[in-house]
């Protein structure tokens, strides 16, 4: 009988000590997502360079305009170029270091996610969407798979 009481007292005291230490730890230690994703302070090296689509694709689902997308990634900045098919002038949008909020790599899906901040200029606002990029081989070439911009169509960007 004394042994049962002793074992019960030890188990309760260990449980109480565990509860106190888990409550006293900071919240950042409790929400550690290091096994799910990695956060970068600059754009990762595999993305550096100029990537562009092979041909012309839809500009958006509502218009019948065709465009060719180009992305140029540097260490802290990236720019997006839209070449319209026909005589319309191309448009280049630069995103500076202060306009990029987060850069993550998701281990489960093996893709990079670039989050621009809320841009103040109206000309950039339409292009400031989250980029979901995955390094793949497509048609035997190194490519970036860009997740759907229009409908369910995946866009492939090839290194220039």
Coordinates of N, CA, C and O in Angstrom, one line a residue:
X1 N 0.8 -1.2 0.0 CA 0.0 0.0 0.0 C 0.9 1.3 0.0 O 0.6 2.2 -0.7
X2 N 1.9 1.3 0.8 CA 2.8 2.4 0.8 C 3.5 2.6 -0.5 O 3.8 3.7 -0.9
X3 N 3.8 1.5 -1.2 CA 4.5 1.6 -2.5 C 3.6 2.3 -3.5 O 4.0 3.1 -4.3
X4 N 2.3 1.9 -3.5 CA 1.3 2.5 -4.4 C 1.2 4.0 -4.2 O 1.2 4.8 -5.1
X5 N 1.2 4.4 -2.9 CA 1.1 5.9 -2.6 C 2.4 6.6 -3.0 O 2.3 7.7 -3.5
X6 N 3.5 5.9 -2.8 CA 4.8 6.5 -3.2 C 4.9 6.7 -4.8 O 5.2 7.8 -5.2
X7 N 4.5 5.7 -5.5 CA 4.5 5.8 -7.0 C 3.5 6.9 -7.4 O 3.8 7.7 -8.3
X8 N 2.3 6.9 -6.8 CA 1.3 7.9 -7.2 C 1.8 9.3 -6.9 O 1.6 10.2 -7.7
X9 N 2.5 9.5 -5.8 CA 3.1 10.8 -5.4 C 4.1 11.2 -6.4 O 4.2 12.4 -6.9
X10 N 5.0 10.3 -6.9 CA 6.1 10.6 -7.8 C 5.4 11.0 -9.2 O 5.8 12.0 -9.8
X11 N 4.4 10.2 -9.6 CA 3.8 10.5 -10.9 C 3.1 11.9 -10.9 O 3.2 12.6 -11.8
X12 N 2.4 12.2 -9.8 CA 1.7 13.5 -9.7 C 2.7 14.6 -9.7 O 2.5 15.7 -10.3
X13 N 3.8 14.4 -9.0 CA 4.8 15.5 -8.9 C 5.5 15.8 -10.2 O 5.7 16.9 -10.6
X14 N 5.8 14.7 -11.0 CA 6.4 14.9 -12.3 C 5.4 15.5 -13.3 O 5.8 16.3 -14.1
X15 N 4.1 15.1 -13.1 CA 3.1 15.8 -14.0 C 3.0 17.2 -13.7 O 2.8 18.1 -14.6
X16 N 3.0 17.6 -12.4 CA 2.9 19.0 -12.0 C 4.1 19.8 -12.5 O 3.9 20.9 -13.0
X17 N 5.3 19.2 -12.4 CA 6.5 19.9 -12.8 C 6.4 20.1 -14.3 O 6.8 21.1 -14.9
X18 N 6.0 19.1 -15.1 CA 5.9 19.2 -16.5 C 4.9 20.2 -17.0 O 5.1 21.0 -17.9
X19 N 3.8 20.4 -16.3 CA 2.7 21.4 -16.6 C 3.3 22.8 -16.3 O 3.0 23.7 -17.1
X20 N 4.0 22.9 -15.2 CA 4.5 24.3 -14.9 C 5.6 24.7 -15.9 O 5.6 25.8 -16.4
X21 N 6.5 23.8 -16.3 CA 7.5 24.2 -17.3 C 7.0 24.4 -18.7 O 7.4 25.3 -19.4
X22 N 5.9 23.7 -19.0 CA 5.3 23.9 -20.4 C 4.6 25.3 -20.4 O 4.6 25.9 -21.5
X23 N 4.0 25.7 -19.3 CA 3.3 27.0 -19.3 C 4.3 28.1 -19.3 O 4.1 29.2 -19.8
X24 N 5.4 27.9 -18.6 CA 6.4 29.0 -18.4 C 7.3 29.2 -19.7 O 8.0 30.2 -19.7
X25 N 7.2 28.4 -20.7 CA 8.0 28.6 -21.9 C 7.4 29.6 -22.8 O 6.2 29.8 -22.8
X26 N 8.2 30.4 -23.5 CA 7.7 31.4 -24.4 C 6.8 30.8 -25.5 O 7.0 29.7 -25.9
X27 N 6.0 31.6 -26.1 CA 5.1 31.1 -27.2 C 5.8 30.8 -28.4 O 5.4 29.9 -29.2
X28 N 6.9 31.4 -28.7 CA 7.7 31.2 -29.9 C 8.3 29.7 -29.9 O 8.4 29.1 -30.9
X29 N 8.6 29.2 -28.7 CA 9.1 27.9 -28.6 C 8.0 26.9 -28.8 O 8.2 25.8 -29.4
X30 N 6.8 27.2 -28.4 CA 5.7 26.3 -28.6 C 5.2 26.2 -30.0 O 4.7 25.2 -30.5
X31 N 5.4 27.3 -30.8 CA 4.9 27.3 -32.2 C 6.1 27.2 -33.2 O 6.2 28.0 -34.1
X32 N 7.0 26.3 -33.0 CA 8.2 26.2 -33.8 C 7.8 25.4 -35.1 O 7.5 24.2 -35.0
X33 N 7.8 26.1 -36.2 CA 7.5 25.5 -37.5 C 8.7 25.2 -38.4 O 8.6 25.1 -39.6
X34 N 9.9 25.0 -37.7 CA 11.1 24.7 -38.5 C 11.0 23.5 -39.3 O 11.7 23.4 -40.3
X35 N 10.2 22.5 -38.9 CA 10.2 21.3 -39.7 C 9.2 21.4 -40.9 O 9.2 20.6 -41.8
X36 N 8.4 22.5 -40.9 CA 7.4 22.7 -42.0 C 7.9 23.6 -43.1 O 7.7 23.3 -44.3
X37 N 8.6 24.6 -42.7 CA 9.1 25.6 -43.7 C 10.4 26.3 -43.2 O 10.7 26.3 -42.1
X38 N 11.1 26.9 -44.2 CA 12.3 27.7 -43.9 C 12.0 29.1 -44.4 O 11.5 29.3 -45.5
X39 N 12.4 30.1 -43.6 CA 12.2 31.5 -43.9 C 13.6 32.1 -44.4 O 14.6 31.8 -43.7
X40 N 13.6 32.8 -45.4 CA 14.8 33.4 -46.0 C 14.7 35.0 -45.8 O 13.6 35.5 -45.8
X41 N 15.9 35.6 -45.6 CA 15.9 37.0 -45.5 C 16.2 37.7 -46.9 O 15.9 38.8 -47.1
X42 N 16.7 36.9 -47.8 CA 16.9 37.3 -49.2 C 16.4 36.2 -50.2 O 16.1 35.1 -49.7
X43 N 16.3 36.5 -51.4 CA 15.9 35.5 -52.4 C 16.9 34.4 -52.5 O 18.1 34.7 -52.7
X44 N 16.5 33.1 -52.4 CA 17.4 32.0 -52.5 C 18.2 31.9 -53.8 O 17.6 32.3 -54.9
X45 N 19.4 31.5 -53.8 CA 20.3 31.4 -55.0 C 19.7 30.6 -56.2 O 19.9 31.0 -57.3
X46 N 19.0 29.5 -55.9 CA 18.5 28.7 -57.1 C 17.5 29.5 -57.9 O 17.3 29.2 -59.1
X47 N 16.9 30.6 -57.4 CA 15.9 31.4 -58.1 C 16.6 32.6 -58.9 O 15.9 33.2 -59.7
X48 N 17.8 32.9 -58.6 CA 18.5 34.0 -59.2 C 18.5 33.9 -60.7 O 18.7 32.8 -61.2
X49 N 18.4 35.0 -61.4 CA 18.5 35.0 -62.8 C 17.2 35.5 -63.5 O 16.3 35.9 -62.8
X50 N 17.2 35.3 -64.8 CA 16.0 35.8 -65.5 C 15.3 34.5 -66.0 O 15.9 33.6 -66.6
X51 N 14.0 34.5 -65.7 CA 13.1 33.4 -66.1 C 12.0 33.9 -66.9 O 11.4 35.0 -66.6
X52 N 11.6 33.2 -68.0 CA 10.5 33.7 -68.8 C 9.7 32.6 -69.4 O 10.2 31.5 -69.6
X53 N 8.5 32.9 -69.8 CA 7.6 31.9 -70.5 C 8.1 31.7 -71.9 O 8.7 32.6 -72.5
X54 N 7.8 30.5 -72.4 CA 8.3 30.2 -73.8 C 7.4 30.9 -74.8 O 8.0 31.4 -75.8
X55 N 6.2 31.0 -74.7 CA 5.3 31.6 -75.6 C 4.4 32.6 -74.9 O 4.6 33.0 -73.8
X56 N 3.3 33.0 -75.6 CA 2.3 33.9 -75.0 C 1.2 33.1 -74.4 O 0.7 32.1 -74.9
X57 N 0.8 33.6 -73.2 CA -0.4 33.0 -72.5 C -1.4 34.1 -72.3 O -1.2 35.3 -72.5
X58 N -2.5 33.7 -71.7 CA -3.6 34.7 -71.4 C -3.1 35.7 -70.3 O -2.4 35.3 -69.4
X59 N -3.6 36.9 -70.5 CA -3.3 38.0 -69.5 C -4.1 37.8 -68.3 O -3.6 37.8 -67.2
X60 N -5.4 37.6 -68.4 CA -6.3 37.2 -67.3 C -7.5 36.5 -67.9 O -7.6 36.5 -69.2
X61 N -8.3 35.9 -67.1 CA -9.4 35.1 -67.6 C -10.5 35.9 -68.3 O -11.3 35.3 -69.1
X62 N -10.5 37.2 -68.2 CA -11.6 38.0 -68.7 C -11.3 38.7 -70.1 O -12.1 39.1 -70.8
X63 N -10.0 38.8 -70.4 CA -9.6 39.4 -71.6 C -9.0 38.4 -72.6 O -8.6 37.3 -72.2
X64 N -9.0 38.8 -73.9 CA -8.4 37.9 -74.9 C -7.0 38.3 -75.2 O -6.5 37.9 -76.3
X65 N -6.3 39.1 -74.4 CA -5.0 39.6 -74.6 C -4.0 38.5 -74.3 O -4.2 37.7 -73.4
X66 N -2.9 38.4 -75.1 CA -1.9 37.4 -74.8 C -0.6 38.1 -74.4 O -0.3 39.2 -74.9
X67 N 0.1 37.6 -73.4 CA 1.3 38.2 -72.9 C 2.4 37.1 -72.7 O 2.1 35.9 -72.6
X68 N 3.6 37.6 -72.6 CA 4.8 36.8 -72.2 C 5.3 37.3 -70.9 O 5.7 38.5 -70.8
X69 N 5.4 36.5 -69.9 CA 5.9 36.9 -68.6 C 7.4 36.7 -68.4 O 7.9 35.7 -68.9
X70 N 8.1 37.6 -67.8 CA 9.5 37.5 -67.5 C 9.7 37.9 -66.1 O 9.2 38.9 -65.6
X71 N 10.5 37.1 -65.3 CA 10.8 37.5 -64.0 C 12.3 37.5 -63.8 O 13.0 36.6 -64.3
X72 N 12.8 38.5 -63.2 CA 14.3 38.6 -63.0 C 14.5 38.7 -61.4 O 14.1 39.7 -60.8
X73 N 15.1 37.7 -60.9 CA 15.4 37.7 -59.5 C 16.8 38.0 -59.2 O 17.7 37.4 -59.8
X74 N 17.0 38.9 -58.2 CA 18.3 39.3 -57.7 C 18.4 38.9 -56.2 O 17.4 38.3 -55.7
X75 N 19.5 39.3 -55.6 CA 19.6 38.9 -54.2 C 18.5 39.4 -53.3 O 17.9 38.7 -52.5
X76 N 18.1 40.7 -53.4 CA 17.1 41.2 -52.5 C 15.9 41.8 -53.2 O 15.0 42.2 -52.6
X77 N 15.9 41.8 -54.6 CA 14.8 42.4 -55.3 C 14.4 41.4 -56.5 O 15.1 40.5 -56.8
X78 N 13.2 41.7 -57.0 CA 12.8 41.0 -58.2 C 12.0 42.0 -59.1 O 11.4 42.9 -58.6
X79 N 12.0 41.7 -60.4 CA 11.2 42.5 -61.2 C 10.4 41.6 -62.1 O 10.8 40.5 -62.4
X80 N 9.3 42.1 -62.6 CA 8.3 41.3 -63.4 C 8.1 42.1 -64.7 O 7.8 43.3 -64.6
X81 N 8.3 41.5 -65.8 CA 8.1 42.2 -67.1 C 6.9 41.5 -67.8 O 6.9 40.3 -67.9
X82 N 6.0 42.3 -68.3 CA 4.9 41.8 -69.1 C 5.0 42.3 -70.5 O 4.9 43.5 -70.8
X83 N 5.2 41.4 -71.5 CA 5.3 41.8 -72.9 C 4.0 41.4 -73.5 O 3.6 40.3 -73.6
X84 N 3.3 42.4 -74.0 CA 2.0 42.2 -74.6 C 2.2 41.8 -76.1 O 3.1 42.4 -76.7
X85 N 1.4 40.9 -76.6 CA 1.5 40.5 -78.0 C 0.9 41.6 -78.8 O -0.2 42.2 -78.5
X86 N 1.6 42.0 -79.9 CA 1.1 43.1 -80.7 C 2.0 44.3 -80.5 O 3.1 44.3 -80.1
X87 N 1.4 45.5 -80.8 CA 2.1 46.7 -80.7 C 2.1 47.4 -79.4 O 2.6 48.5 -79.2
X88 N 1.4 46.8 -78.4 CA 1.3 47.5 -77.1 C 2.6 47.5 -76.4 O 3.4 46.5 -76.5
X89 N 2.9 48.5 -75.6 CA 4.2 48.6 -75.0 C 4.3 47.6 -73.8 O 3.3 47.4 -73.1
X90 N 5.5 47.1 -73.6 CA 5.7 46.2 -72.4 C 5.8 47.0 -71.1 O 6.0 48.2 -71.1
X91 N 5.5 46.3 -70.0 CA 5.5 46.9 -68.7 C 6.4 46.2 -67.8 O 6.3 45.0 -67.7
X92 N 7.2 46.9 -67.0 CA 8.1 46.3 -66.1 C 7.8 46.9 -64.7 O 7.7 48.1 -64.5
X93 N 7.7 45.9 -63.7 CA 7.4 46.3 -62.3 C 8.5 45.8 -61.5 O 8.8 44.6 -61.5
X94 N 9.1 46.7 -60.7 CA 10.2 46.4 -59.8 C 9.7 46.3 -58.4 O 9.0 47.2 -57.9
X95 N 10.1 45.2 -57.7 CA 9.8 45.1 -56.3 C 11.1 45.2 -55.5 O 11.9 44.3 -55.6
X96 N 11.2 46.2 -54.7 CA 12.4 46.4 -53.9 C 12.4 45.6 -52.6 O 11.4 44.9 -52.3
X97 N 13.5 45.6 -51.9 CA 13.7 44.8 -50.7 C 12.6 45.2 -49.7 O 12.0 44.3 -49.0
X98 N 12.3 46.4 -49.5 CA 11.3 46.9 -48.5 C 9.9 46.5 -48.9 O 9.0 46.5 -48.1
X99 N 9.7 46.1 -50.2 CA 8.3 45.7 -50.7 C 8.1 44.2 -50.6 O 7.1 43.7 -51.0
X100 N 9.1 43.4 -50.2 CA 9.0 42.0 -50.1 C 8.9 41.7 -48.6 O 9.8 41.9 -47.8
X101 N 7.7 41.1 -48.2 CA 7.5 40.9 -46.8 C 8.2 39.6 -46.3 O 8.9 39.6 -45.3
X102 N 7.9 38.5 -47.0 CA 8.4 37.2 -46.6 C 8.9 36.3 -47.8 O 8.3 36.5 -48.8
X103 N 9.9 35.5 -47.5 CA 10.3 34.5 -48.5 C 10.4 33.2 -47.8 O 11.2 33.0 -46.8
X104 N 9.6 32.2 -48.2 CA 9.5 30.9 -47.5 C 9.8 29.8 -48.5 O 9.6 29.9 -49.7
X105 N 10.3 28.6 -47.9 CA 10.4 27.4 -48.7 C 9.6 26.3 -47.9 O 9.9 26.1 -46.7
X106 N 8.6 25.8 -48.5 CA 7.8 24.7 -47.8 C 8.4 23.4 -48.2 O 8.5 23.0 -49.3
X107 N 8.7 22.6 -47.1 CA 9.3 21.3 -47.3 C 8.4 20.3 -47.9 O 8.8 19.5 -48.8
X108 N 7.1 20.3 -47.5 CA 6.2 19.3 -47.9 C 5.9 19.4 -49.4 O 5.9 18.4 -50.2
X109 N 5.7 20.7 -49.9 CA 5.4 20.9 -51.3 C 6.6 21.2 -52.2 O 6.5 21.3 -53.4
X110 N 7.7 21.4 -51.6 CA 9.0 21.8 -52.2 C 8.9 23.0 -53.1 O 9.3 23.0 -54.3
X111 N 8.2 24.0 -52.6 CA 8.1 25.2 -53.4 C 8.4 26.5 -52.5 O 8.3 26.5 -51.3
X112 N 8.9 27.5 -53.3 CA 9.2 28.8 -52.7 C 7.9 29.7 -52.7 O 7.2 29.6 -53.7
X113 N 7.8 30.5 -51.7 CA 6.7 31.4 -51.7 C 7.2 32.8 -51.4 O 7.9 33.0 -50.4
X114 N 6.9 33.8 -52.3 CA 7.4 35.1 -52.1 C 6.2 36.0 -51.9 O 5.3 36.1 -52.7
X115 N 6.1 36.7 -50.7 CA 5.0 37.5 -50.4 C 5.4 39.0 -50.5 O 6.1 39.5 -49.6
X116 N 4.9 39.7 -51.5 CA 5.1 41.2 -51.5 C 4.2 41.8 -50.4 O 3.2 41.3 -50.0
X117 N 4.6 43.0 -50.0 CA 3.8 43.7 -49.0 C 2.7 44.5 -49.7 O 2.6 44.4 -50.9
X118 N 1.9 45.2 -48.9 CA 0.9 46.0 -49.5 C 1.6 47.2 -50.2 O 2.1 48.1 -49.5
X119 N 1.6 47.2 -51.5 CA 2.3 48.2 -52.2 C 1.5 49.5 -52.3 O 0.3 49.5 -52.4
X120 N 2.2 50.6 -52.1 CA 1.5 51.9 -52.1 C 1.1 52.5 -53.4 O 0.1 53.2 -53.5
X121 N 1.8 52.2 -54.5 CA 1.5 52.7 -55.8 C 0.5 51.8 -56.5 O 0.5 50.6 -56.4
X122 N -0.5 52.5 -57.1 CA -1.5 51.7 -57.8 C -1.0 50.9 -59.0 O -1.6 49.9 -59.3
X123 N 0.0 51.4 -59.6 CA 0.5 50.7 -60.8 C 1.1 49.3 -60.4 O 1.1 48.4 -61.2
X124 N 1.6 49.2 -59.2 CA 2.2 47.9 -58.7 C 1.1 47.0 -58.1 O 1.3 45.8 -58.0
X125 N 0.1 47.6 -57.6 CA -0.9 46.9 -56.8 C -1.5 45.7 -57.5 O -1.7 44.6 -57.0
X126 N -1.8 45.8 -58.8 CA -2.3 44.7 -59.6 C -1.4 43.5 -59.7 O -1.8 42.4 -60.0
X127 N -0.1 43.8 -59.6 CA 0.9 42.7 -59.9 C 1.5 42.2 -58.6 O 2.4 41.3 -58.6
X128 N 1.1 42.7 -57.4 CA 1.7 42.3 -56.1 C 0.9 41.1 -55.6 O 0.3 41.2 -54.5
X129 N 1.0 40.0 -56.3 CA 0.4 38.8 -55.8 C 1.5 37.8 -55.3 O 2.7 38.0 -55.6
X130 N 1.1 36.9 -54.5 CA 2.0 35.9 -53.9 C 2.5 35.0 -55.0 O 1.8 34.5 -55.9
X131 N 3.8 34.8 -55.1 CA 4.4 33.9 -56.1 C 4.7 32.6 -55.5 O 5.3 32.5 -54.4
X132 N 4.1 31.5 -56.1 CA 4.4 30.2 -55.7 C 5.3 29.5 -56.8 O 4.8 29.3 -57.9
X133 N 6.5 29.3 -56.4 CA 7.5 28.8 -57.4 C 8.1 27.5 -57.0 O 8.4 27.3 -55.8
X134 N 8.2 26.6 -58.0 CA 8.8 25.3 -57.7 C 9.8 24.9 -58.8 O 9.5 25.1 -60.0
X135 N 11.1 24.6 -58.4 CA 12.1 24.2 -59.3 C 11.8 22.8 -59.9 O 11.6 21.8 -59.1
X136 N 11.6 22.6 -61.2 CA 11.3 21.3 -61.8 C 12.1 21.2 -63.1 O 12.8 22.1 -63.5
X137 N 12.0 20.0 -63.7 CA 12.4 19.8 -65.1 C 11.2 19.6 -65.9 O 10.4 18.8 -65.7
X138 N 11.1 20.4 -67.0 CA 10.0 20.4 -67.9 C 10.5 20.4 -69.3 O 11.3 21.2 -69.7
X139 N 10.0 19.4 -70.1 CA 10.5 19.2 -71.5 C 12.0 19.1 -71.5 O 12.7 19.6 -72.4
X140 N 12.6 18.5 -70.5 CA 14.1 18.2 -70.5 C 14.9 19.4 -70.0 O 16.1 19.4 -70.1
X141 N 14.2 20.5 -69.7 CA 15.0 21.8 -69.3 C 14.6 22.1 -67.9 O 13.6 21.8 -67.3
X142 N 15.6 22.8 -67.2 CA 15.4 23.4 -65.9 C 14.3 24.5 -66.0 O 14.4 25.3 -66.8
X143 N 13.3 24.4 -65.1 CA 12.2 25.4 -65.2 C 11.7 25.7 -63.8 O 11.9 25.0 -62.9
X144 N 11.0 26.8 -63.7 CA 10.3 27.2 -62.5 C 8.8 27.0 -62.8 O 8.3 27.5 -63.8
X145 N 8.2 26.2 -62.0 CA 6.7 26.0 -62.2 C 6.0 27.0 -61.3 O 6.2 27.1 -60.1
X146 N 5.3 27.9 -62.0 CA 4.6 29.0 -61.3 C 3.1 28.5 -61.2 O 2.5 28.3 -62.2
X147 N 2.6 28.5 -60.0 CA 1.3 28.0 -59.7 C 0.3 29.0 -60.2 O 0.6 30.1 -60.4
X148 N -0.9 28.5 -60.5 CA -1.9 29.2 -61.3 C -2.1 30.7 -61.0 O -2.3 31.1 -59.9
X149 N -1.9 31.4 -62.1 CA -2.2 32.8 -62.1 C -3.6 33.0 -62.7 O -4.3 33.8 -62.3
X150 N -3.9 32.3 -63.8 CA -5.1 32.3 -64.4 C -5.8 31.0 -64.4 O -5.2 30.0 -64.8
X151 N -7.0 30.9 -63.9 CA -7.7 29.6 -63.8 C -6.9 28.5 -63.2 O -6.4 28.7 -62.1
X152 N -6.8 27.4 -63.8 CA -6.0 26.3 -63.3 C -4.8 26.0 -64.1 O -4.2 24.9 -64.1
X153 N -4.3 26.9 -64.9 CA -3.3 26.7 -65.9 C -1.9 27.0 -65.2 O -1.7 28.1 -64.7
X154 N -1.1 26.0 -65.1 CA 0.3 26.1 -64.5 C 1.2 26.7 -65.5 O 1.2 26.3 -66.7
X155 N 2.0 27.7 -65.2 CA 2.9 28.4 -66.1 C 4.3 27.9 -65.8 O 4.7 27.8 -64.6
X156 N 5.1 27.6 -66.8 CA 6.5 27.2 -66.7 C 7.4 28.4 -67.2 O 7.2 28.9 -68.3
X157 N 8.3 28.7 -66.3 CA 9.3 29.8 -66.7 C 10.6 29.1 -66.9 O 11.1 28.3 -66.1
X158 N 11.3 29.4 -68.0 CA 12.6 28.8 -68.4 C 13.7 29.8 -68.1 O 13.5 31.0 -68.4
X159 N 14.9 29.3 -67.7 CA 16.0 30.2 -67.5 C 16.5 30.7 -68.8 O 16.6 30.0 -69.8
X160 N 16.8 32.0 -68.8 CA 17.2 32.7 -70.0 C 18.7 32.7 -70.1 O 19.4 32.8 -69.2

